[in-house]
Coordinates of C-alpha atoms in Angstrom, one line a residue:
Chain A
M1 CA -67.0 -233.7 -93.5
C2 CA -69.9 -234.6 -91.4
Q3 CA -71.2 -232.2 -88.7
L4 CA -71.9 -233.0 -85.1
L5 CA -74.1 -231.2 -82.6
G6 CA -74.6 -232.2 -78.9
M7 CA -76.5 -230.5 -76.1
N8 CA -76.3 -231.4 -72.4
C9 CA -78.3 -229.5 -69.7
N10 CA -79.4 -229.5 -66.1
T11 CA -83.0 -228.8 -67.1
P12 CA -85.0 -229.8 -70.2
T13 CA -84.1 -227.3 -72.8
D14 CA -85.3 -226.4 -76.3
V15 CA -82.6 -227.1 -78.9
R16 CA -84.5 -225.4 -81.8
F17 CA -82.3 -222.3 -82.0
S18 CA -79.1 -224.3 -82.3
F19 CA -80.7 -226.9 -84.6
T20 CA -81.9 -224.1 -87.0
G21 CA -78.3 -223.0 -87.6
F22 CA -77.0 -226.5 -87.6
A23 CA -79.6 -227.7 -90.2
Q24 CA -78.4 -225.0 -92.6
R25 CA -75.1 -226.9 -92.9
G26 CA -77.1 -229.7 -94.5
G27 CA -77.3 -228.2 -98.0
V28 CA -77.0 -224.4 -97.6
T29 CA -73.8 -223.3 -95.8
G30 CA -72.3 -226.8 -96.0
D31 CA -72.3 -229.6 -98.6
H32 CA -73.5 -232.3 -96.1
T33 CA -76.4 -233.6 -98.2
D34 CA -76.4 -237.3 -97.5
G35 CA -78.9 -237.4 -94.7
W36 CA -79.1 -236.3 -91.1
G37 CA -80.5 -237.4 -87.7
I38 CA -81.2 -236.2 -84.2
A39 CA -82.0 -238.0 -80.9
F40 CA -83.6 -236.4 -77.9
F41 CA -83.7 -238.1 -74.5
E42 CA -86.7 -237.4 -72.4
D43 CA -85.7 -239.0 -69.1
K44 CA -85.0 -242.7 -70.1
G45 CA -87.2 -242.4 -73.2
L46 CA -85.9 -241.4 -76.6
R47 CA -87.1 -239.6 -79.7
H48 CA -85.0 -240.6 -82.7
F49 CA -85.4 -239.0 -86.1
V50 CA -83.3 -240.0 -89.1
D51 CA -83.8 -239.0 -92.8
H52 CA -81.8 -239.4 -95.9
E53 CA -83.1 -236.2 -97.4
R54 CA -81.1 -233.0 -97.0
A55 CA -81.6 -231.5 -93.6
V56 CA -82.3 -228.1 -95.1
D57 CA -85.4 -229.3 -97.0
S58 CA -86.4 -232.4 -95.1
P59 CA -90.1 -232.4 -93.8
V60 CA -88.9 -234.1 -90.6
A61 CA -86.2 -231.4 -90.1
E62 CA -89.0 -228.8 -90.6
L63 CA -91.0 -230.6 -87.8
I64 CA -88.0 -230.4 -85.5
R65 CA -87.5 -226.7 -86.2
R66 CA -91.1 -226.0 -85.3
Y67 CA -91.8 -228.5 -82.5
P68 CA -90.6 -227.5 -79.0
V69 CA -89.1 -230.8 -77.8
K70 CA -87.3 -230.1 -74.5
S71 CA -84.5 -232.4 -73.6
R72 CA -81.5 -232.6 -71.3
N73 CA -79.4 -234.7 -73.8
V74 CA -79.5 -234.2 -77.6
I75 CA -77.2 -235.6 -80.3
A76 CA -77.6 -234.5 -83.9
H77 CA -75.6 -235.3 -87.1
I78 CA -75.5 -234.2 -90.7
R79 CA -73.9 -236.7 -93.0
K80 CA -71.5 -236.4 -95.9
A81 CA -71.1 -240.0 -97.0
T82 CA -67.5 -241.2 -97.1
Q83 CA -68.2 -244.8 -96.3
G84 CA -71.5 -246.7 -96.9
V85 CA -74.2 -245.9 -99.4
V86 CA -76.8 -243.1 -98.8
S87 CA -79.6 -245.0 -97.1
L88 CA -81.6 -244.7 -93.9
E89 CA -79.8 -247.5 -92.0
N90 CA -76.5 -245.5 -92.5
C91 CA -77.8 -242.2 -91.0
H92 CA -76.5 -241.3 -87.6
P93 CA -77.1 -241.2 -84.7
F94 CA -77.3 -244.9 -84.0
V95 CA -79.1 -246.4 -81.0
R96 CA -78.6 -249.5 -79.0
E97 CA -79.9 -250.6 -75.6
L98 CA -77.5 -251.7 -72.8
W99 CA -78.2 -252.3 -69.1
G100 CA -81.8 -251.0 -69.6
R101 CA -80.7 -247.7 -71.1
Y102 CA -80.7 -246.4 -74.6
W103 CA -77.2 -245.3 -75.9
V104 CA -77.0 -242.9 -78.8
F105 CA -73.8 -242.4 -80.9
A106 CA -72.8 -240.1 -83.8
H107 CA -69.4 -239.9 -85.5
N108 CA -67.6 -237.6 -87.7
G109 CA -64.5 -238.9 -89.5
D110 CA -63.2 -242.0 -91.2
L111 CA -62.0 -245.4 -89.7
K112 CA -61.2 -247.2 -92.9
D113 CA -59.1 -250.0 -91.4
F114 CA -61.0 -250.5 -88.1
R115 CA -63.2 -253.6 -88.5
P116 CA -62.7 -255.6 -85.2
R117 CA -64.5 -258.9 -85.0
L118 CA -67.8 -258.5 -83.2
H119 CA -68.6 -261.6 -81.2
A120 CA -71.2 -260.3 -78.8
H121 CA -74.7 -259.0 -79.1
F122 CA -74.2 -255.8 -81.0
Q123 CA -74.1 -256.0 -84.8
P124 CA -74.2 -253.2 -87.3
V125 CA -77.4 -252.9 -89.4
G126 CA -75.9 -250.6 -92.0
S127 CA -72.5 -250.6 -93.7
T128 CA -70.7 -247.7 -92.1
D129 CA -67.4 -247.8 -90.2
S130 CA -69.1 -245.6 -87.6
E131 CA -71.8 -248.0 -86.7
H132 CA -69.2 -250.8 -86.6
A133 CA -67.1 -248.8 -84.1
F134 CA -70.2 -248.0 -82.0
C135 CA -71.1 -251.7 -81.8
W136 CA -67.6 -252.5 -80.7
I137 CA -67.8 -249.8 -78.0
M138 CA -71.1 -251.2 -76.8
Q139 CA -69.6 -254.7 -76.8
E140 CA -66.5 -253.6 -74.8
L141 CA -68.6 -251.6 -72.3
S142 CA -70.8 -254.6 -71.6
K143 CA -67.7 -256.8 -71.1
S144 CA -66.0 -254.2 -68.9
H145 CA -68.8 -253.7 -66.4
A146 CA -71.2 -256.3 -64.9
G147 CA -73.9 -253.8 -64.3
V148 CA -74.4 -250.0 -64.8
P149 CA -71.2 -248.3 -63.7
T150 CA -71.0 -244.7 -62.5
I151 CA -70.4 -241.9 -64.9
D152 CA -66.8 -241.6 -63.8
E153 CA -66.2 -245.3 -64.3
L154 CA -67.8 -245.1 -67.8
T155 CA -65.6 -242.1 -68.6
L156 CA -62.4 -244.1 -67.7
T157 CA -63.5 -247.0 -69.8
L158 CA -64.5 -244.8 -72.8
R159 CA -61.2 -243.0 -72.6
E160 CA -59.4 -246.3 -73.0
L161 CA -61.7 -247.5 -75.8
A162 CA -61.4 -244.2 -77.7
A163 CA -57.6 -244.3 -77.5
R164 CA -57.7 -247.8 -79.1
I165 CA -59.9 -246.7 -82.0
A166 CA -58.5 -243.2 -82.7
P167 CA -55.2 -244.3 -84.3
H168 CA -57.2 -246.0 -87.1
G169 CA -58.4 -242.7 -88.5
T170 CA -60.4 -239.6 -87.6
F171 CA -62.6 -240.2 -84.6
N172 CA -64.7 -237.2 -83.5
F173 CA -67.8 -238.6 -81.7
L174 CA -70.7 -237.9 -79.3
L175 CA -72.2 -240.5 -77.1
S176 CA -75.0 -240.3 -74.5
N177 CA -77.1 -242.6 -72.4
G178 CA -79.4 -239.8 -71.2
L179 CA -77.5 -239.3 -68.0
A180 CA -74.3 -237.8 -69.4
L181 CA -72.9 -236.8 -72.8
W182 CA -69.4 -237.9 -73.8
A183 CA -67.5 -236.1 -76.6
H184 CA -64.2 -237.2 -78.2
A185 CA -62.1 -235.2 -80.7
S186 CA -59.5 -236.2 -83.2
T187 CA -59.6 -233.1 -85.3
H188 CA -62.6 -230.7 -85.0
L189 CA -64.9 -230.3 -82.0
H190 CA -65.8 -227.2 -80.0
Y191 CA -67.9 -226.6 -76.9
I192 CA -69.4 -223.8 -74.9
E193 CA -71.1 -223.7 -71.4
R194 CA -73.9 -221.2 -71.0
R195 CA -74.9 -220.1 -67.5
H196 CA -76.2 -217.1 -65.6
P197 CA -76.0 -214.3 -66.6
F198 CA -77.3 -215.4 -70.0
A199 CA -76.7 -213.1 -73.0
S200 CA -77.8 -212.9 -76.6
A201 CA -76.3 -215.2 -79.2
R202 CA -76.2 -214.8 -82.9
L203 CA -76.0 -217.8 -85.3
S204 CA -73.1 -218.2 -87.6
D205 CA -75.1 -219.9 -90.4
E206 CA -78.3 -217.9 -90.5
D207 CA -79.2 -214.3 -89.6
L208 CA -80.9 -215.1 -86.3
S209 CA -80.3 -214.1 -82.7
L210 CA -81.8 -215.2 -79.4
D211 CA -81.6 -213.5 -76.1
F212 CA -81.3 -216.4 -73.7
S213 CA -82.0 -214.2 -70.6
T214 CA -85.6 -214.1 -71.8
C215 CA -86.1 -217.9 -71.7
T216 CA -83.9 -219.2 -68.9
T217 CA -83.7 -219.2 -65.1
P218 CA -80.6 -218.3 -63.1
S219 CA -79.9 -221.9 -62.2
D220 CA -80.0 -223.2 -65.8
R221 CA -76.8 -224.7 -67.2
V222 CA -76.5 -225.6 -70.9
A223 CA -73.5 -227.1 -72.7
L224 CA -73.3 -227.3 -76.5
I225 CA -70.8 -229.3 -78.4
A226 CA -70.4 -228.8 -82.2
T227 CA -67.9 -229.6 -85.0
A228 CA -67.6 -225.8 -85.6
P229 CA -68.9 -223.0 -83.4
L230 CA -72.6 -222.4 -84.1
T231 CA -72.6 -218.7 -82.9
C232 CA -70.4 -215.9 -83.9
N233 CA -70.5 -213.7 -80.8
E234 CA -69.6 -216.2 -78.1
Q235 CA -66.3 -217.8 -77.0
W236 CA -66.2 -221.5 -77.9
T237 CA -63.4 -223.7 -76.7
A238 CA -61.7 -226.1 -79.1
F239 CA -61.0 -229.7 -78.0
E240 CA -57.4 -230.8 -78.2
S241 CA -56.7 -233.8 -80.3
G242 CA -57.3 -237.0 -78.3
Q243 CA -59.4 -235.4 -75.6
L244 CA -62.5 -237.1 -74.3
K245 CA -64.7 -234.9 -72.2
V246 CA -67.9 -235.7 -70.2
F247 CA -70.7 -233.3 -69.8
V248 CA -73.2 -233.7 -66.9
D249 CA -76.0 -231.3 -66.0
G250 CA -74.7 -228.7 -68.5
V251 CA -71.2 -228.7 -67.0
C252 CA -67.9 -230.1 -68.6
R253 CA -66.2 -232.2 -66.0
Chain B
M1 CA -107.6 -251.4 -74.6
C2 CA -104.7 -250.4 -76.9
Q3 CA -105.0 -250.5 -80.6
L4 CA -102.6 -252.2 -83.0
L5 CA -102.0 -251.5 -86.7
G6 CA -99.6 -253.4 -89.0
M7 CA -99.0 -253.3 -92.7
N8 CA -96.9 -255.7 -94.8
C9 CA -96.5 -255.3 -98.6
N10 CA -94.6 -256.5 -101.6
T11 CA -93.8 -252.9 -102.7
P12 CA -93.2 -249.8 -100.6
T13 CA -96.7 -248.5 -99.8
D14 CA -98.0 -245.3 -98.3
V15 CA -99.8 -246.0 -95.0
R16 CA -101.3 -242.6 -94.5
F17 CA -104.9 -243.6 -95.4
S18 CA -105.0 -246.3 -92.8
F19 CA -103.1 -244.3 -90.2
T20 CA -105.5 -241.4 -90.6
G21 CA -108.4 -243.6 -89.5
F22 CA -106.3 -245.4 -86.9
A23 CA -105.1 -242.1 -85.3
Q24 CA -108.7 -241.1 -84.7
R25 CA -108.8 -243.9 -82.1
G26 CA -106.3 -241.9 -80.1
G27 CA -108.7 -239.5 -78.6
V28 CA -111.8 -239.1 -80.9
T29 CA -113.4 -242.5 -81.6
G30 CA -111.4 -244.3 -78.9
D31 CA -110.2 -243.3 -75.4
H32 CA -106.6 -244.3 -76.1
T33 CA -105.0 -241.2 -74.9
D34 CA -101.8 -242.3 -73.3
G35 CA -99.4 -242.0 -76.2
W36 CA -98.8 -243.7 -79.5
G37 CA -96.0 -244.7 -81.8
I38 CA -95.2 -245.9 -85.3
A39 CA -92.2 -247.6 -87.0
F40 CA -91.6 -247.8 -90.7
F41 CA -88.9 -250.0 -92.2
E42 CA -87.2 -248.7 -95.3
D43 CA -85.1 -251.7 -96.4
K44 CA -83.0 -252.5 -93.3
G45 CA -83.4 -248.9 -92.0
L46 CA -86.1 -247.8 -89.6
R47 CA -88.0 -244.6 -88.9
H48 CA -89.4 -244.8 -85.4
F49 CA -91.8 -242.1 -83.9
V50 CA -93.2 -242.3 -80.4
D51 CA -95.1 -239.6 -78.5
H52 CA -96.9 -239.4 -75.2
E53 CA -99.4 -236.9 -76.5
R54 CA -102.7 -238.0 -77.9
A55 CA -102.4 -239.3 -81.5
V56 CA -105.3 -237.2 -82.6
D57 CA -103.5 -233.9 -81.7
S58 CA -99.8 -234.8 -81.6
P59 CA -97.7 -232.7 -83.9
V60 CA -95.7 -235.8 -84.8
A61 CA -98.8 -237.7 -85.8
E62 CA -99.8 -234.7 -87.9
L63 CA -96.4 -235.0 -89.7
I64 CA -97.1 -238.7 -90.3
R65 CA -100.5 -237.9 -91.8
R66 CA -99.0 -235.4 -94.2
Y67 CA -95.6 -237.0 -95.0
P68 CA -95.7 -239.8 -97.7
V69 CA -93.3 -242.3 -96.1
K70 CA -93.5 -245.5 -98.2
S71 CA -92.7 -248.8 -96.5
R72 CA -93.1 -252.5 -96.9
N73 CA -93.4 -253.1 -93.1
V74 CA -95.2 -250.8 -90.7
I75 CA -96.2 -251.3 -87.0
A76 CA -98.3 -248.7 -85.1
H77 CA -99.8 -248.6 -81.7
I78 CA -102.1 -246.3 -79.7
R79 CA -101.7 -246.8 -75.9
K80 CA -104.2 -246.9 -73.1
A81 CA -102.0 -247.3 -70.1
T82 CA -102.8 -250.3 -68.0
Q83 CA -99.3 -251.0 -66.7
G84 CA -96.5 -248.5 -66.4
V85 CA -96.8 -244.8 -66.1
V86 CA -97.5 -242.5 -69.1
S87 CA -94.0 -241.7 -70.4
L88 CA -92.0 -241.8 -73.6
E89 CA -90.1 -244.9 -72.7
N90 CA -93.3 -246.8 -72.2
C91 CA -94.7 -246.0 -75.7
H92 CA -94.9 -248.8 -78.2
P93 CA -93.5 -249.9 -80.6
F94 CA -90.3 -251.0 -79.0
V95 CA -87.1 -251.5 -81.0
R96 CA -84.0 -253.8 -80.5
E97 CA -81.2 -255.0 -82.8
L98 CA -80.5 -258.7 -83.3
W99 CA -78.3 -260.4 -85.9
G100 CA -77.8 -257.0 -87.6
R101 CA -81.5 -256.3 -88.1
Y102 CA -83.9 -254.0 -86.2
W103 CA -86.8 -255.8 -84.6
V104 CA -90.0 -253.8 -83.8
F105 CA -92.7 -255.0 -81.4
A106 CA -96.1 -253.7 -80.2
H107 CA -98.5 -255.3 -77.8
N108 CA -102.1 -255.0 -76.9
G109 CA -103.2 -256.7 -73.6
D110 CA -102.0 -257.4 -70.1
L111 CA -99.4 -259.8 -68.8
K112 CA -99.5 -259.0 -65.2
D113 CA -97.7 -262.1 -63.9
F114 CA -95.2 -262.6 -66.7
R115 CA -91.8 -261.4 -65.4
P116 CA -89.3 -264.0 -66.4
R117 CA -85.7 -263.3 -65.4
L118 CA -83.8 -261.7 -68.2
H119 CA -80.2 -262.9 -68.1
A120 CA -79.0 -262.0 -71.5
H121 CA -78.4 -258.8 -73.4
F122 CA -82.0 -257.4 -73.8
Q123 CA -83.3 -255.4 -70.8
P124 CA -86.4 -253.2 -70.7
V125 CA -85.8 -249.4 -70.5
G126 CA -89.4 -248.7 -69.4
S127 CA -91.7 -250.4 -66.9
T128 CA -94.3 -252.1 -69.1
D129 CA -95.1 -255.8 -69.1
S130 CA -95.0 -255.5 -72.9
E131 CA -91.4 -254.4 -73.2
H132 CA -90.4 -257.1 -70.7
A133 CA -92.1 -259.8 -72.9
F134 CA -90.4 -258.4 -76.0
C135 CA -87.0 -258.5 -74.3
W136 CA -87.7 -262.1 -73.3
I137 CA -88.7 -263.0 -76.9
M138 CA -85.5 -261.4 -78.3
Q139 CA -83.4 -263.3 -75.7
E140 CA -85.1 -266.6 -76.5
L141 CA -84.7 -266.0 -80.3
S142 CA -81.0 -265.3 -79.9
K143 CA -80.6 -268.5 -77.8
S144 CA -82.6 -270.6 -80.3
H145 CA -80.7 -269.7 -83.5
A146 CA -76.9 -269.2 -83.9
G147 CA -77.4 -266.9 -86.9
V148 CA -80.3 -265.4 -88.9
P149 CA -82.8 -268.2 -89.4
T150 CA -85.3 -268.4 -92.3
I151 CA -88.7 -266.8 -92.0
D152 CA -90.3 -270.3 -91.6
E153 CA -87.8 -271.2 -88.8
L154 CA -88.5 -267.9 -87.0
T155 CA -92.3 -268.6 -87.3
L156 CA -91.9 -272.0 -85.6
T157 CA -89.8 -270.5 -82.8
L158 CA -92.2 -267.6 -82.3
R159 CA -95.2 -269.9 -82.2
E160 CA -93.6 -271.8 -79.3
L161 CA -92.6 -268.6 -77.5
A162 CA -96.1 -267.0 -78.0
A163 CA -97.7 -270.2 -76.6
R164 CA -95.5 -269.9 -73.4
I165 CA -96.4 -266.2 -72.8
A166 CA -100.1 -266.3 -73.8
P167 CA -101.4 -268.2 -70.8
H168 CA -100.2 -265.3 -68.6
G169 CA -102.8 -262.8 -69.9
T170 CA -103.9 -261.2 -73.1
F171 CA -101.2 -261.3 -75.8
N172 CA -102.1 -259.7 -79.1
F173 CA -98.9 -258.5 -80.7
L174 CA -97.2 -257.5 -83.9
L175 CA -93.5 -258.1 -84.6
S176 CA -91.4 -257.3 -87.7
N177 CA -87.7 -257.4 -88.7
G178 CA -88.3 -255.7 -92.0
L179 CA -88.5 -259.0 -93.9
A180 CA -91.8 -260.3 -92.5
L181 CA -94.5 -259.3 -90.1
W182 CA -95.7 -261.7 -87.4
A183 CA -99.1 -261.2 -85.7
H184 CA -100.5 -263.1 -82.7
A185 CA -104.0 -262.9 -81.3
S186 CA -105.4 -263.8 -77.9
T187 CA -108.6 -261.8 -78.3
H188 CA -109.0 -259.1 -80.9
L189 CA -107.0 -259.0 -84.2
H190 CA -108.2 -258.8 -87.8
Y191 CA -106.5 -258.8 -91.2
I192 CA -107.2 -258.1 -94.8
E193 CA -105.2 -258.8 -98.0
R194 CA -105.7 -256.3 -100.8
R195 CA -104.7 -257.3 -104.3
H196 CA -105.7 -256.7 -107.9
P197 CA -108.4 -255.7 -108.8
F198 CA -108.2 -252.9 -106.2
A199 CA -111.4 -251.2 -105.2
S200 CA -112.5 -248.3 -103.1
A201 CA -112.3 -248.4 -99.2
R202 CA -114.1 -246.3 -96.7
L203 CA -112.7 -245.6 -93.2
S204 CA -114.7 -246.7 -90.2
D205 CA -113.4 -243.9 -88.0
E206 CA -113.5 -240.9 -90.3
D207 CA -115.6 -239.9 -93.3
L208 CA -112.9 -240.6 -95.9
S209 CA -112.6 -243.0 -98.9
L210 CA -109.8 -243.9 -101.1
D211 CA -110.0 -245.7 -104.5
F212 CA -106.9 -247.9 -104.4
S213 CA -107.1 -248.7 -108.1
T214 CA -105.9 -245.1 -108.8
C215 CA -102.6 -245.6 -106.8
T216 CA -101.6 -249.2 -107.3
T217 CA -100.3 -251.5 -110.0
P218 CA -101.8 -255.0 -110.7
S219 CA -98.9 -256.7 -109.0
D220 CA -99.2 -254.9 -105.7
R221 CA -100.1 -256.9 -102.6
V222 CA -100.9 -255.2 -99.3
A223 CA -101.8 -256.9 -96.0
L224 CA -103.2 -254.9 -93.1
I225 CA -103.6 -256.1 -89.6
A226 CA -105.6 -254.2 -87.0
T227 CA -107.3 -254.6 -83.6
A228 CA -110.6 -253.8 -85.2
P229 CA -111.4 -253.5 -88.9
L230 CA -110.3 -250.0 -90.2
T231 CA -112.7 -249.9 -93.1
C232 CA -116.5 -250.5 -93.2
N233 CA -117.0 -251.8 -96.8
E234 CA -114.3 -254.6 -96.9
Q235 CA -114.3 -258.1 -95.6
W236 CA -111.7 -258.4 -92.7
T237 CA -110.8 -261.8 -91.3
A238 CA -110.8 -262.3 -87.5
F239 CA -107.8 -264.2 -86.0
E240 CA -108.7 -267.1 -83.8
S241 CA -107.5 -267.1 -80.2
G242 CA -103.9 -268.4 -80.1
Q243 CA -103.2 -268.0 -83.8
L244 CA -99.9 -266.7 -84.9
K245 CA -99.7 -265.7 -88.6
V246 CA -96.8 -264.5 -90.7
F247 CA -97.2 -262.0 -93.5
V248 CA -94.6 -261.8 -96.3
D249 CA -94.8 -259.7 -99.4
G250 CA -98.4 -258.7 -98.6
V251 CA -99.6 -262.3 -98.3
C252 CA -100.6 -264.3 -95.2
R253 CA -98.7 -267.6 -95.2

């Protein structure tokens, strides 16, 4: 099974602590050895890193673990190939532009019989069911709204689209346009909202703790979404099957 | 002035030697200190790095200098902001998807009065004239061809489009879809084709030489395109104003 990690915050936040534990799942505590990727929004701009080496020993992952990129919206993915060969164009997250905004998508699951005809301007570059589903979502979003809709309108549309795809398999996904982060669960997805007073957290996948009270301000809000809880001493909330949640400014709405 | 670097080869080739000299222009031998970027095709897949720190001391540029990514098509850019603020979304190269292929574009020059209305599915994310021109090129390509055209057909269309944009300012650009690399000059652009027998080259911007005969095979073909010659002991060819050239498998056609 692939692994998903998302972060949504009200202030640019360093994701290295969470990514360090998450990257262990790409070859040490998990068998997800078919590539990985991460995308960081910086305002409207995007840093996008993909690699078909194992996250645990990829030089690019090592850069991410050391380099303090701060972002309000992050999506990361570690891949265990079920569909599509192991190659760079099949690594999540995928990126497209719509309405003058980048959109980032990562998927965990299988959609073996979901291959709708794509007649508009979003075509997959690789061969995964995931990128095909993402292109279909982009196509349907662009057909549903003439210009940039509000976050609430987008949430309504995405809820309808997710419900049409989900019956075709397992559809856990993360999607962000830099303003909000949407998360949908079929099977496994958990989230946590961190806020004042911040405490110490201990990673599940590596012997590492961080006292967030030393690197936050009282107004900071940070939401994390992951396939499985990343820390072992905090209370994560499991998504129910079929739930689509939207995170804005570090808060689940 | 911004700086452009392109590489097109018939076999995946390490660009680190050329990038090392090129990156010196982002803060040491040049005053191009407003960010940089590089994109490497790996088959249809793409690695895309952008940074608004100076190339000469950016941690991401340091990774590129150390990490042996091999690619057949590379486009790099160092930015001296003339239009648009210094921010990540304004860093070249820009990327869009068309016909199931990524397209990468970097521009050197100014197009102050070129703001055609964009009515199709390519909208700029940042505020540069360069990204606006790229979106217009993508729009016009998608209107001109129903499906993926041949490289020769694309060259004809691009020649027409470049001729319509060039009168609006200075339009030196590099464009690649992973199969070919197109280069257009208004003012400054040079290229070189390296082939057997390979010799030693010395960088213009740093005291570093490389004997290519030690790391090539007789069938290798490598073309490099740059704003100014990157080496001081090889014969580079200057583009004439208004020329658009296409490079395929390391050969200028």
